[in-house]
Short mmCIF file of C-alpha atoms in Angstrom, two decimals:
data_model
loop_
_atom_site.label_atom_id
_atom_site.label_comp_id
_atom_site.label_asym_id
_atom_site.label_seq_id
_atom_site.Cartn_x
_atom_site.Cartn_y
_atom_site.Cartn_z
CA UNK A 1493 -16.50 -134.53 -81.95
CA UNK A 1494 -18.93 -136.22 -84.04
CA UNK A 1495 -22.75 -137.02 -83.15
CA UNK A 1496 -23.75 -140.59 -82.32
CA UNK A 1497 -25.48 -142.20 -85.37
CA UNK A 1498 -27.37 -145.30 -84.71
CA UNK A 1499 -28.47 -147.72 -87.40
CA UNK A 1500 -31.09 -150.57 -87.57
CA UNK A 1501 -30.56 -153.90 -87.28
CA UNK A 1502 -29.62 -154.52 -90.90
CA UNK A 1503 -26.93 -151.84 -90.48
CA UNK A 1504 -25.00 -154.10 -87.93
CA UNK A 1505 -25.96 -157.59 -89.82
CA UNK A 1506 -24.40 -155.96 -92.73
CA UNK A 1507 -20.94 -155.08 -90.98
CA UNK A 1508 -21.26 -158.47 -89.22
CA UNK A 1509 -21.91 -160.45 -92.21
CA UNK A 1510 -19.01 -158.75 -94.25
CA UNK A 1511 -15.78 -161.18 -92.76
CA UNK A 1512 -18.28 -163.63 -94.79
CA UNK A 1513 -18.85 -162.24 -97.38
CA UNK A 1514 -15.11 -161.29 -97.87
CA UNK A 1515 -14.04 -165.12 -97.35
CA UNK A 1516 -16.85 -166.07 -99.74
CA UNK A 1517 -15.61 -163.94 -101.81
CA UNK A 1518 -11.87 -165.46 -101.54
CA UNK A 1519 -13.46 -169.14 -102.17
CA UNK A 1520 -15.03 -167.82 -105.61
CA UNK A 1521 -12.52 -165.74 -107.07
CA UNK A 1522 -9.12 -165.22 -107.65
CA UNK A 1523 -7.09 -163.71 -104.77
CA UNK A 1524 -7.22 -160.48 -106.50
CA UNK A 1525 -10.38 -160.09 -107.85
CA UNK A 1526 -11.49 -160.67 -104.36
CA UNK A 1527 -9.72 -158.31 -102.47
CA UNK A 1528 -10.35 -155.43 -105.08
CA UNK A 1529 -14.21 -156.44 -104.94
CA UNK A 1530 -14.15 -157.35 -101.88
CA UNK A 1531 -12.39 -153.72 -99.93
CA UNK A 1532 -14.16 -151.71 -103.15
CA UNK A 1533 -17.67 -152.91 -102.99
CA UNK A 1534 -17.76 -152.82 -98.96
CA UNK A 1535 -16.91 -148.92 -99.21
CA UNK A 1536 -19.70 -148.46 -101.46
CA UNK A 1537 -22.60 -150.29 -99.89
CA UNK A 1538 -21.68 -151.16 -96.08
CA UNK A 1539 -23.64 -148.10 -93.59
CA UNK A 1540 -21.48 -145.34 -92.51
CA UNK A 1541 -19.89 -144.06 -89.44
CA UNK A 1542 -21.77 -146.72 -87.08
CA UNK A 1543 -19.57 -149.80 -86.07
CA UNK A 1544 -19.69 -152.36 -83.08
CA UNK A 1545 -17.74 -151.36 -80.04
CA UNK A 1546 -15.65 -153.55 -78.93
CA UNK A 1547 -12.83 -152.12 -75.84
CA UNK A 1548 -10.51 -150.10 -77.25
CA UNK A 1549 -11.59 -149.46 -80.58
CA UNK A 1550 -14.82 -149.58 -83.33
CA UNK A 1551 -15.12 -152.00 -85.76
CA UNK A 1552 -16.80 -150.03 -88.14
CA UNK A 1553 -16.96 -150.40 -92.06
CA UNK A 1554 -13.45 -148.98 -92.88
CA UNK A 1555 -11.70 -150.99 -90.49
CA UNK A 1556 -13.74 -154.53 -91.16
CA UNK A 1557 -13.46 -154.37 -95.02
CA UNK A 1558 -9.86 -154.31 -94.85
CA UNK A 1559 -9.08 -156.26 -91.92
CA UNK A 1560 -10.97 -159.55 -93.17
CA UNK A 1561 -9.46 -159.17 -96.42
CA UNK A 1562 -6.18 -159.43 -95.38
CA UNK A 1563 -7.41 -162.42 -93.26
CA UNK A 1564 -9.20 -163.98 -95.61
CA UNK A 1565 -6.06 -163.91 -98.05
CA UNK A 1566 -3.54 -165.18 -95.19
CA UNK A 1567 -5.41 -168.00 -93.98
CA UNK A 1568 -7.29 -168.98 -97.63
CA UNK A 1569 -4.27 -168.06 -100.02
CA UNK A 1570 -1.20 -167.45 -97.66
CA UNK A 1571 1.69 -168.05 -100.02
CA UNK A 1572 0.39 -164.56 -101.62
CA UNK A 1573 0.76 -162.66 -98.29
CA UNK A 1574 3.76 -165.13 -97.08
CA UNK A 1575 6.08 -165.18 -100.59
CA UNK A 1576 9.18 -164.11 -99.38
CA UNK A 1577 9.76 -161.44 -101.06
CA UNK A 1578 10.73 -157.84 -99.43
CA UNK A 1579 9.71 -155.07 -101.15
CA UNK A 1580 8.25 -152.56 -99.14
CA UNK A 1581 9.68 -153.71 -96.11
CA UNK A 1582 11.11 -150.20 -95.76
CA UNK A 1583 7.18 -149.36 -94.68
CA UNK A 1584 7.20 -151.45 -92.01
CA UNK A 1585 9.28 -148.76 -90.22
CA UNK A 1586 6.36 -146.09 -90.75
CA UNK A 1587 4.15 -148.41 -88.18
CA UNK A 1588 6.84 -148.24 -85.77
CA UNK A 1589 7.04 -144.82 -86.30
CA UNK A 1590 3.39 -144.31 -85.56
CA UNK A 1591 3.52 -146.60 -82.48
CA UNK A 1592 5.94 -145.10 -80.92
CA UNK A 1593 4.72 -141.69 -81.89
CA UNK A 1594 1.59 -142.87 -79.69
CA UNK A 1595 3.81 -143.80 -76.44
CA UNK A 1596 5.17 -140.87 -76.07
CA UNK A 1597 1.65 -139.15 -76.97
CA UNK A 1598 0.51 -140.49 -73.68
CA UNK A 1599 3.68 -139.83 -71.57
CA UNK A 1600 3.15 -136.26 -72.46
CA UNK A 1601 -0.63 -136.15 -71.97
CA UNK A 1602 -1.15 -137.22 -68.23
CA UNK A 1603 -2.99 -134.26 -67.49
CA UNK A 1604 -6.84 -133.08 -67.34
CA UNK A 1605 -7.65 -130.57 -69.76
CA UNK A 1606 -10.77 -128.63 -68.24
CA UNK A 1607 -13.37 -127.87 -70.66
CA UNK A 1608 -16.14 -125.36 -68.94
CA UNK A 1609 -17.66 -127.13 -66.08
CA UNK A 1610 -15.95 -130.61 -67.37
CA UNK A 1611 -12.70 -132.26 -67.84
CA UNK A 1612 -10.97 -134.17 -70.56
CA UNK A 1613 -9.02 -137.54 -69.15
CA UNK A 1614 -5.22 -136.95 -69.23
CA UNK A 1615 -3.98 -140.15 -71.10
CA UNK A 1616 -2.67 -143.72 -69.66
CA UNK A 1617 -0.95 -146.60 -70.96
CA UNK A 1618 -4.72 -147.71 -71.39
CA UNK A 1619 -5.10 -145.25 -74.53
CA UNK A 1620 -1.33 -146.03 -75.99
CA UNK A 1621 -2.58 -149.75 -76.69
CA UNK A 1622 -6.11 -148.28 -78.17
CA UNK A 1623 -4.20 -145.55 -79.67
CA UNK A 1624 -1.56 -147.77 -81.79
CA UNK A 1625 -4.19 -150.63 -82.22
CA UNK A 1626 -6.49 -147.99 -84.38
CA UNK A 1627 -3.26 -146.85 -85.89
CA UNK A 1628 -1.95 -149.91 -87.32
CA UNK A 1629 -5.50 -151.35 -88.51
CA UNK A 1630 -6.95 -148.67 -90.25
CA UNK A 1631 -3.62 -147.66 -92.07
CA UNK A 1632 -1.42 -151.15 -92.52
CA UNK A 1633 -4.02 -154.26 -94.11
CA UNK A 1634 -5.04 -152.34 -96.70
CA UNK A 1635 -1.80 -150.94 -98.02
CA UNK A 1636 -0.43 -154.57 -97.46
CA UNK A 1637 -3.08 -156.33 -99.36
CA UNK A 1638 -1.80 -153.90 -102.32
CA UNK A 1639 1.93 -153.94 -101.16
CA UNK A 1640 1.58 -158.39 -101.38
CA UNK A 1641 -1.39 -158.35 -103.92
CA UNK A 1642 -1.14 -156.35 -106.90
CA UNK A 1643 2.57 -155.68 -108.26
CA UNK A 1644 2.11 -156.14 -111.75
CA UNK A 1645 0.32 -153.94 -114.63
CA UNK A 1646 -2.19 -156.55 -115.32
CA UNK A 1647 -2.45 -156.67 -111.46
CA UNK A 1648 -3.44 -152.95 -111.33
CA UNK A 1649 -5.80 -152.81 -114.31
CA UNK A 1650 -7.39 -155.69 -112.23
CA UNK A 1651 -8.16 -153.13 -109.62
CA UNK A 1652 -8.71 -149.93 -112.62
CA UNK A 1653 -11.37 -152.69 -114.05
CA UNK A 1654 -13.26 -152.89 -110.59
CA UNK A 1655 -12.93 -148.97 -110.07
CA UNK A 1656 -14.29 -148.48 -113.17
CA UNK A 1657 -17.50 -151.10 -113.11
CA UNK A 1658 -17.55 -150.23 -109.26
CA UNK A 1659 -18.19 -146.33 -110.85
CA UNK A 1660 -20.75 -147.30 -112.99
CA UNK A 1661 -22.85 -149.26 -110.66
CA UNK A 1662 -22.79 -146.35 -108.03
CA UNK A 1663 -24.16 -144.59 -110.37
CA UNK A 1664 -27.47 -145.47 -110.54
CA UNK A 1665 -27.89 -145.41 -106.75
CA UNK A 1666 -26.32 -141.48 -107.51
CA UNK A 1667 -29.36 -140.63 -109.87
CA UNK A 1668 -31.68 -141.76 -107.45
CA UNK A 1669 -30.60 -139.78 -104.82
CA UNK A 1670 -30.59 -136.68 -107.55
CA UNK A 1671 -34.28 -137.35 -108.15
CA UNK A 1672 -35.46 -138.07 -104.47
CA UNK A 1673 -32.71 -136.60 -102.46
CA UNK A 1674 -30.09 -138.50 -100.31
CA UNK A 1675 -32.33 -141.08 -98.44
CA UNK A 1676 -30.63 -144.35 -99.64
CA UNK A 1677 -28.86 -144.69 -96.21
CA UNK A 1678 -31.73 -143.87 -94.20
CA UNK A 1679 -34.12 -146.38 -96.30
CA UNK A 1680 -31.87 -149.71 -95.82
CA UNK A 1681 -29.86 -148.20 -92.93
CA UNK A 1682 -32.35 -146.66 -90.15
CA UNK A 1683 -29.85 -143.56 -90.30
CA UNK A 1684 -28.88 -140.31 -92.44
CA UNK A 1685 -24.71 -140.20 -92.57
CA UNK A 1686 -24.61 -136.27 -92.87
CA UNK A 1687 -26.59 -133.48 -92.30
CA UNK A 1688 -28.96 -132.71 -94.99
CA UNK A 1689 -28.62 -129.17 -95.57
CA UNK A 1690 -24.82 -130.33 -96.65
CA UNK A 1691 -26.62 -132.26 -99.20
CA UNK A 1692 -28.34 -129.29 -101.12
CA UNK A 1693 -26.25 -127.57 -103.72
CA UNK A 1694 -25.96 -126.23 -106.80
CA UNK A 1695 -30.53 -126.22 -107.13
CA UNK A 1696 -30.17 -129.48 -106.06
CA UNK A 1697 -29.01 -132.44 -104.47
CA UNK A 1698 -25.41 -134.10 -103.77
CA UNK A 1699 -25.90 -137.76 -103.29
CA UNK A 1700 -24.28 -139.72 -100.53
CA UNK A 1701 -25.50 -143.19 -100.97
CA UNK A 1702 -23.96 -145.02 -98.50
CA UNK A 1703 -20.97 -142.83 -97.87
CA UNK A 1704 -20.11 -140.80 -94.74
CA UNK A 1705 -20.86 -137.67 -96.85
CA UNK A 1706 -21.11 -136.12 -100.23
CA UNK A 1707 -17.40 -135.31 -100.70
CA UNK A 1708 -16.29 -139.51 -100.88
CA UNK A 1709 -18.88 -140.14 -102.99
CA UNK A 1710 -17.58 -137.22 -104.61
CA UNK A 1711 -13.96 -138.53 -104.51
CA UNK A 1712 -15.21 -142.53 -105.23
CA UNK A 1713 -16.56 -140.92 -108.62
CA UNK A 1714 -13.57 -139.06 -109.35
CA UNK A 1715 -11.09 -141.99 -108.76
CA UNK A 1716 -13.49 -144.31 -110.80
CA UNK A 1717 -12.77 -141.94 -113.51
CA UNK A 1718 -8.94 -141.66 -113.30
CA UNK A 1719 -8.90 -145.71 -113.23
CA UNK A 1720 -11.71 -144.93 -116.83
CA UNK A 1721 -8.91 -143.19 -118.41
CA UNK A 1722 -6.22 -145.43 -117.42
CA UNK A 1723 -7.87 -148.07 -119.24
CA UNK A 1724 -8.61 -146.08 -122.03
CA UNK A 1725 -5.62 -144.87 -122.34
CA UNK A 1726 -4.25 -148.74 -122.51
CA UNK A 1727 -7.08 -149.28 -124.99
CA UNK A 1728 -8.80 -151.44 -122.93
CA UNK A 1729 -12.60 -152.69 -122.94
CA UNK A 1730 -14.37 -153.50 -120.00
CA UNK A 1731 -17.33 -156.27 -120.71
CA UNK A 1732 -16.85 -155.46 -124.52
CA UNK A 1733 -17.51 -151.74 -124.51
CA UNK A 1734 -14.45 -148.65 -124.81
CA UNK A 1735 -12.98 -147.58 -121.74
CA UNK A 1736 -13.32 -144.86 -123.24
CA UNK A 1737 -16.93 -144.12 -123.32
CA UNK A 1738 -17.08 -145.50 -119.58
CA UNK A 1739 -14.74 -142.45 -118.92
CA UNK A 1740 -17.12 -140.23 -120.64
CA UNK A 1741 -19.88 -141.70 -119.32
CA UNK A 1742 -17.91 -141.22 -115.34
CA UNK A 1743 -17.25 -137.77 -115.93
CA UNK A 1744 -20.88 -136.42 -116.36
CA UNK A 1745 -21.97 -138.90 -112.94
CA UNK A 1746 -18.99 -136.60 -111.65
CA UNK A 1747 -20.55 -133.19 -112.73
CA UNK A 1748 -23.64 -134.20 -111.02
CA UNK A 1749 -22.05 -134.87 -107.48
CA UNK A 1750 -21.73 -131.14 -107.45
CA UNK A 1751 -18.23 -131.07 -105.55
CA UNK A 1752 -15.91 -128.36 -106.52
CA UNK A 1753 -12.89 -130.25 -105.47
CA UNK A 1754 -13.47 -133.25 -107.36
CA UNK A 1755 -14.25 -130.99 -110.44
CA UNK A 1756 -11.54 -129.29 -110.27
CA UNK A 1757 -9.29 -132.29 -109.26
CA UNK A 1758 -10.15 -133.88 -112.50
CA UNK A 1759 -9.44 -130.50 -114.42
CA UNK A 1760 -6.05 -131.19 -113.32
CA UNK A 1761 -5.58 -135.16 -113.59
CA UNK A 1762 -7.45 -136.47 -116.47
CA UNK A 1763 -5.51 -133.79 -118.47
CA UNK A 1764 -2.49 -134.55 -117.38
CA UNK A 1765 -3.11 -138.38 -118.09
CA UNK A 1766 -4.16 -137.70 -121.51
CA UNK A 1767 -1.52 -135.25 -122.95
CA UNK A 1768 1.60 -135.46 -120.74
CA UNK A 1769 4.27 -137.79 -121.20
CA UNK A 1770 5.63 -139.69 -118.33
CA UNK A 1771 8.37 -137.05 -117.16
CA UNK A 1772 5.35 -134.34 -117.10
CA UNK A 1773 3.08 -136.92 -115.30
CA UNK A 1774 5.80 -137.62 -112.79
CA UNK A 1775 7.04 -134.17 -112.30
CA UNK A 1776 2.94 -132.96 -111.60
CA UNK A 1777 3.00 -135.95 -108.95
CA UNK A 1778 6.04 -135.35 -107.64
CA UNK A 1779 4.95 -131.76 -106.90
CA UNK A 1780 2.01 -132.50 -105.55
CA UNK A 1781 2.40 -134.94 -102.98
CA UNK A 1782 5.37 -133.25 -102.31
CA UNK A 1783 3.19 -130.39 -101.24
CA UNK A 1784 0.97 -132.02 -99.31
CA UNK A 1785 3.92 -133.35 -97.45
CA UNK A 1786 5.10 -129.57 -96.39
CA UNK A 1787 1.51 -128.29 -96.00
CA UNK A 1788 1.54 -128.40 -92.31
CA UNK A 1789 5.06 -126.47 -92.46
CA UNK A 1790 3.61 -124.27 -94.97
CA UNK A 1791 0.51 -123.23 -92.97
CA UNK A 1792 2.48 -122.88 -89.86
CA UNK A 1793 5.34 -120.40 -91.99
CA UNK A 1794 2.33 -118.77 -93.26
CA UNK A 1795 3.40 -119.67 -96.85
CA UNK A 1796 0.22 -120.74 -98.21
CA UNK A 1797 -1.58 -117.60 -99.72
CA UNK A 1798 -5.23 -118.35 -98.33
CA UNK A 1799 -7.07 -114.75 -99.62
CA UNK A 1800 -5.35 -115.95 -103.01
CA UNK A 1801 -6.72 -119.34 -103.09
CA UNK A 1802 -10.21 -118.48 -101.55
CA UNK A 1803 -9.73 -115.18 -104.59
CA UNK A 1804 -9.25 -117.90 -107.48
CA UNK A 1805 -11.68 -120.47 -106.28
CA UNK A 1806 -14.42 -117.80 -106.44
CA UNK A 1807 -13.89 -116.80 -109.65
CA UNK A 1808 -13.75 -120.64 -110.94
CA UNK A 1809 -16.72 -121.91 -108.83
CA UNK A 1810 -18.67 -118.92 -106.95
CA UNK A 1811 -18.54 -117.31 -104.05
CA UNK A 1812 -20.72 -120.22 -102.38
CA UNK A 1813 -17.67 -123.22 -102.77
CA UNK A 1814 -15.66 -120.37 -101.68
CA UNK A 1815 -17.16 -119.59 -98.55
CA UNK A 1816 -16.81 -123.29 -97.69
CA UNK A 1817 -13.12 -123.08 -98.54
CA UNK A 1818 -12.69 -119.77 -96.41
CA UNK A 1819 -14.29 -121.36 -93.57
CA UNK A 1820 -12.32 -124.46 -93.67
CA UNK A 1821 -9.13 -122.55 -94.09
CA UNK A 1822 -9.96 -120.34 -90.79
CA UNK A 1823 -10.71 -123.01 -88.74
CA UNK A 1824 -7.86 -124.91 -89.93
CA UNK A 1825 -5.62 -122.09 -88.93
CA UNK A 1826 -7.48 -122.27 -85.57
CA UNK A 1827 -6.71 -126.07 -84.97
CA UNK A 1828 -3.10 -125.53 -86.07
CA UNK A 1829 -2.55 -122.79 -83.37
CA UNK A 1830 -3.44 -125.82 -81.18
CA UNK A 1831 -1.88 -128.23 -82.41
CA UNK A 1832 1.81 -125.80 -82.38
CA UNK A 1833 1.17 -126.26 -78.17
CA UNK A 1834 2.20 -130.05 -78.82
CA UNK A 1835 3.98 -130.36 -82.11
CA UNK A 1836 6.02 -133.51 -81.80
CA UNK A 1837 3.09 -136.05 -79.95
CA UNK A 1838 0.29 -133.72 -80.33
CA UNK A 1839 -2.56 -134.00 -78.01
CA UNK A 1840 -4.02 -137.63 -78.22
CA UNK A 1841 -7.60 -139.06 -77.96
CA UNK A 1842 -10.51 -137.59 -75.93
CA UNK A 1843 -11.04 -134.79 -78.06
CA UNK A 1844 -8.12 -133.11 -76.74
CA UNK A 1845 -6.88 -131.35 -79.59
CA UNK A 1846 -10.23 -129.40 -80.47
CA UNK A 1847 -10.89 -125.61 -79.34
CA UNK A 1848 -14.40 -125.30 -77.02
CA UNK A 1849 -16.88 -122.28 -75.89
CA UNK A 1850 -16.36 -121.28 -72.56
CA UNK A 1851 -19.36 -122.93 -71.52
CA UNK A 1852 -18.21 -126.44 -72.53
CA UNK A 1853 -19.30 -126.73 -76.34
CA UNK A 1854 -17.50 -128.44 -79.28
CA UNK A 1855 -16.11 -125.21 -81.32
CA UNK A 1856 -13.98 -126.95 -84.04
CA UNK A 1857 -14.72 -128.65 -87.07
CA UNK A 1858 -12.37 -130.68 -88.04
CA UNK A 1859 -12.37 -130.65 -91.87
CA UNK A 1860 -9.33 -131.63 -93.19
CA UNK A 1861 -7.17 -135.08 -92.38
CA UNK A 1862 -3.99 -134.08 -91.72
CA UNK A 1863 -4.82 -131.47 -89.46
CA UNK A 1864 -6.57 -134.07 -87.18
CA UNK A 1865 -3.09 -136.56 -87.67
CA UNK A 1866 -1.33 -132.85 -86.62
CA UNK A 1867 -3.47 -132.45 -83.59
CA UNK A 1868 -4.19 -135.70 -82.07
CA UNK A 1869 -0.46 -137.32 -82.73
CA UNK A 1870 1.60 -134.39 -83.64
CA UNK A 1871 4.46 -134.41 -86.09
CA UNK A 1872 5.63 -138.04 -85.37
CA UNK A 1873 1.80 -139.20 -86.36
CA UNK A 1874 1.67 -136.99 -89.14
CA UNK A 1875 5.24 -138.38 -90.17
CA UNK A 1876 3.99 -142.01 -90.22
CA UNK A 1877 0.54 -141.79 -91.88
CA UNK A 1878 1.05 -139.53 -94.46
CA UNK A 1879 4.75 -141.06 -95.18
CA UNK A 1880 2.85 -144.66 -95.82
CA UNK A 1881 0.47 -142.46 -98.31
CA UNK A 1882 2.71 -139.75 -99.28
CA UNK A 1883 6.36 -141.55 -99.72
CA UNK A 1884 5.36 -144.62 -102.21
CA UNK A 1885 3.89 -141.83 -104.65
CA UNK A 1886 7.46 -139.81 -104.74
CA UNK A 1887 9.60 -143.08 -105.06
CA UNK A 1888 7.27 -144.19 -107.77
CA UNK A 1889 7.52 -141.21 -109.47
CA UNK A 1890 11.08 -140.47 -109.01
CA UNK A 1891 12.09 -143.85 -109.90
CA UNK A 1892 9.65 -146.31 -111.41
CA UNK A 1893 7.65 -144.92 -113.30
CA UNK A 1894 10.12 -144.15 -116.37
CA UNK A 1895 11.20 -147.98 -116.15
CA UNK A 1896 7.44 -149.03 -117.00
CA UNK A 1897 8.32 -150.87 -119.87
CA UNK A 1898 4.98 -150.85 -122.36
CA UNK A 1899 2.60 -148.26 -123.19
CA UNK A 1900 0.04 -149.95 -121.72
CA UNK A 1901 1.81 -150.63 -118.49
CA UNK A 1902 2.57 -147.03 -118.21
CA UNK A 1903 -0.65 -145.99 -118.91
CA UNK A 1904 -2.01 -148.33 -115.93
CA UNK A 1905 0.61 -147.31 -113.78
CA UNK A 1906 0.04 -143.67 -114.43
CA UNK A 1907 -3.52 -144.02 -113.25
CA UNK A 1908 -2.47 -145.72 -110.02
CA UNK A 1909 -0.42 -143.10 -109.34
CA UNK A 1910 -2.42 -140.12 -110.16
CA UNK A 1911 -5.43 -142.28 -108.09
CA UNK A 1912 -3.00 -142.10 -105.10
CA UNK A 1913 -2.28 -138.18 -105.60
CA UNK A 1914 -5.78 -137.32 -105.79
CA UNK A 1915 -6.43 -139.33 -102.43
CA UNK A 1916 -3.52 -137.53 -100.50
CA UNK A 1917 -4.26 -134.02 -101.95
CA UNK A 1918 -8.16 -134.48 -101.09
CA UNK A 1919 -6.76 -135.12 -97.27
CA UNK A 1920 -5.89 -131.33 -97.12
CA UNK A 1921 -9.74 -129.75 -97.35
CA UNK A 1922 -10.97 -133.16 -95.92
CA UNK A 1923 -10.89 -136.16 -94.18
CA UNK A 1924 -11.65 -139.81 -93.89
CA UNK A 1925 -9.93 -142.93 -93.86
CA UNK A 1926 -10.56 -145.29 -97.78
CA UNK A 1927 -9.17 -148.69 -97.80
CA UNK A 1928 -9.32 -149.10 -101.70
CA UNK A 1929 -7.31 -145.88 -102.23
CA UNK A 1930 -4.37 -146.96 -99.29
CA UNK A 1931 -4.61 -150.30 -101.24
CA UNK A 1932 -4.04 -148.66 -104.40
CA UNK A 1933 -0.81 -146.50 -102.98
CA UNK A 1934 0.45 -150.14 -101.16
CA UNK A 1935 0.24 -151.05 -104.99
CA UNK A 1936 2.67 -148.38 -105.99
CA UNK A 1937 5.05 -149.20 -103.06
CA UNK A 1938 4.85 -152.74 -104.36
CA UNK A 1939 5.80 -152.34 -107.82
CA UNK A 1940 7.93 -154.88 -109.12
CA UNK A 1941 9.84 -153.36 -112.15
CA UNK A 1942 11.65 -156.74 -113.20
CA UNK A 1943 8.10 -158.53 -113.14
CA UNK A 1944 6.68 -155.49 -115.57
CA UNK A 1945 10.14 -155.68 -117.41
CA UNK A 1946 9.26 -159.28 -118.21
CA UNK A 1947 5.68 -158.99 -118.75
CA UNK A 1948 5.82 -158.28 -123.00
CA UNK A 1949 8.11 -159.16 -125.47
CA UNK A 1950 11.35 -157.50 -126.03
CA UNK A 1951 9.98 -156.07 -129.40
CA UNK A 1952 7.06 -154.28 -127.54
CA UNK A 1953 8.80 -153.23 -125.07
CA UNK A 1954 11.53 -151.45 -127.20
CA UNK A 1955 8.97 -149.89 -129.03
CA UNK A 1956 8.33 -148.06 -126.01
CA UNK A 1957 8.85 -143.89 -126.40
CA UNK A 1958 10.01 -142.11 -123.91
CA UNK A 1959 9.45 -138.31 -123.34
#
């Protein structure tokens, strides 16, 4: 269980004034410049892990950003959201999935689970409707915003271009917090977001800005670089200067977050962007999120070799990164012997899931995001929150991404995708819930091949090579 963080009182104007801002937004811009600005820019500057409760649930950043852009597009442009058209619908079923996944949750939860001299609630019909209201509005606005939103390619180099500028704003708040340490939050905020020895590595410091920890701002960079190179690769400039150089430019900010994962997540991506064709770049996404799919089987078959892994990420990154790793992979292994008591509904809310001390005290750390899915909802919640991020990716790549019909289409389209397969294979070490990345894979399970088949001439698009 997390500590309670409390901000100052421009920390709560700022998540009250942001339905506001997002509608102002809507009244200024086009429909999808706003959204993309809009669910982007409120993950980079609103305060983290605070929120205002309301019964049943906490409206913090996360949860606002998306929300009231999806409202602000229904009520200011509603023919977008209301158009008729049903792709994706299939996705629809994947909230049912995770609603029902929650009643049954609670039906198999009534009891107390004694924790030293305390007691956990057992769970009522009270906790299904908190339960499945959390559910569906952290996981569903967002990736219908980009199911409704963006469709086409010059839809998703409108969200590549905000990424990218999004990237290169951040990060001058990123060299400040180099030079003076992480403090941003706690200047404008009242609050630090993480503990600051977590913030010291490498002889110095990795920034958090105003992220929930060093890892997002971490994986913001890294994504702002994948969307870099998609533009480059479309040859694409970006207020009159290369995409390219802005890639360049992303990469060393990324260096300087000193995070091994995102390092050696874009060892693997912006590689495989630059010199694969399309069947390679499918095939490495394909068996990727594929993996991250069976990971939970994996772990519990004992099919994952951890001494291996921990073995190779020393030698890349010292035995430092690797001791986080190790420890993360023990207590993983931990949580999932817990989690194997309640496979199908898992455990539910209240903290029921985690491992104590005899004595009472929190034990676990909960590190990674599918193991909390595993042990608070079991396999039906894992089912329908990493199927809505996991399942879009494989279709895409299975079946749409070949029928891109330009270059330059593919090129964008290969970023969103490899965007979304970063996201879902950083939700194995770690966790957290980002709006513009679920937005990004709603934009993949919205792809509209006729409307990208249309969007050149015939000439350009037979000029197309295909690997």
């Amino acid at each position: 269980m997390e500590p309670v963080f409390q901000g100052n009182l421009l920390a709560y104007a700022a998540l009250l004034a942001c339905p506001l801002v997002t509608f102002g937004l809507y009244l200024m811009f086009p429909p999808r410049w706003a959204a993309a600005v809009a669910i982007v820019g409120g993950d980079m500057f609103l305060p983290p892990r605070i929120g205002i409760r309301i019964p049943g649930f906490n409206l913090d950043k996360d949860l606002l950003i998306s929300v009231s852009a999806l409202l602000a597009c229904m009520i200011l442009r509603p023919r977008l959201i209301f158009n008729g058209k049903k792709n994706g619908r299939r996705y629809f079923l994947l909230m049912l999935v995770l609603i029902v996944g929650c009643y049954f949750t609670v039906q198999t939860n009534p009891e107390v689970v004694p924790v030293g001299t305390r007691a956990l609630p057992g769970l009522t019909m009270h906790d299904f409707f908190s339960m499945s209201l959390n559910a569906v509005l952290y996981w569903w606005p967002a990736f219908f915003l980009g199911l409704k939103l963006f469709q086409t390619v010059e839809d998703i180099k409108i969200l590549c271009t905000v990424l990218t500028v999004g990237g290169i704003v951040y990060s001058f708040f990123i060299f400040i917090e180099l030079k003076f340490s992480p403090q941003l939050n706690y200047w404008i905020y009242g609050f630090l977001a993480s503990a600051f020895d977590q913030a010291i590595r490498g002889g110095g410091y990795r920034p958090t800005v105003f992220m929930r920890h060093g890892l997002n701002v971490a994986l913001f960079m890294l994504v702002c670089l994948l969307a870099a190179v998609g533009l480059a690769r479309a040859r694409v400039r970006v207020f009159g200067i290369s995409a390219t150089w802005l890639a360049v430019y992303l990469a060393g900010v990324l260096i300087l977050c000193h995070s091994a994962g995102a390092l050696f997540n874009a060892m693997l991506f912006v590689p495989a962007m630059i010199f694969l064709r399309h069947r390679g770049q499918a095939r490495l996404a394909l068996a990727i999120a594929g993996l991250v799919f069976l990971y939970p089987l994996l772990r519990f078959l004992d099919l994952i070799p951890v001494a291996a892994v921990v073995d190779s990420f020393t030698k890349m990154f010292g035995e430092a990164r690797s001791g986080s790793l190790n420890f993360r992979l023990m207590n993983e292994s931990e949580l999932l012997a817990r989690a194997i008591q309640k496979p199908w509904f898992g455990w539910g809310s209240w903290g029921r899931q985690f491992l104590y001390y005899p004595w009472g005290q929190l034990k676990s750390v909960v590190d990674g995001e599918w193991i909390a899915v595993m042990g608070g909802s079991g396999v039906f919640g894992f089912f329908g929150s990493f199927g809505l991020l996991i399942i879009p990716i494989l279709v895409f790549a299975r079946k749409r991404l070949a029928v891109v019909a330009t270059r330059p289409g593919s090129m964008m389209y290969s970023a969103a995708m490899f965007i979304g397969v970063a996201f879902v294979f950083d939700l194995v070490p770690n966790s957290g819930v980002a709006p513009y990345l679920v937005m990004m894979i709603g934009a993949l399970a919205g792809t509209d091949v006729r409307e990208l088949d249309n969007a050149y001439p015939p000439q350009r698009r037979n000029a197309a090579k295909w690997a």
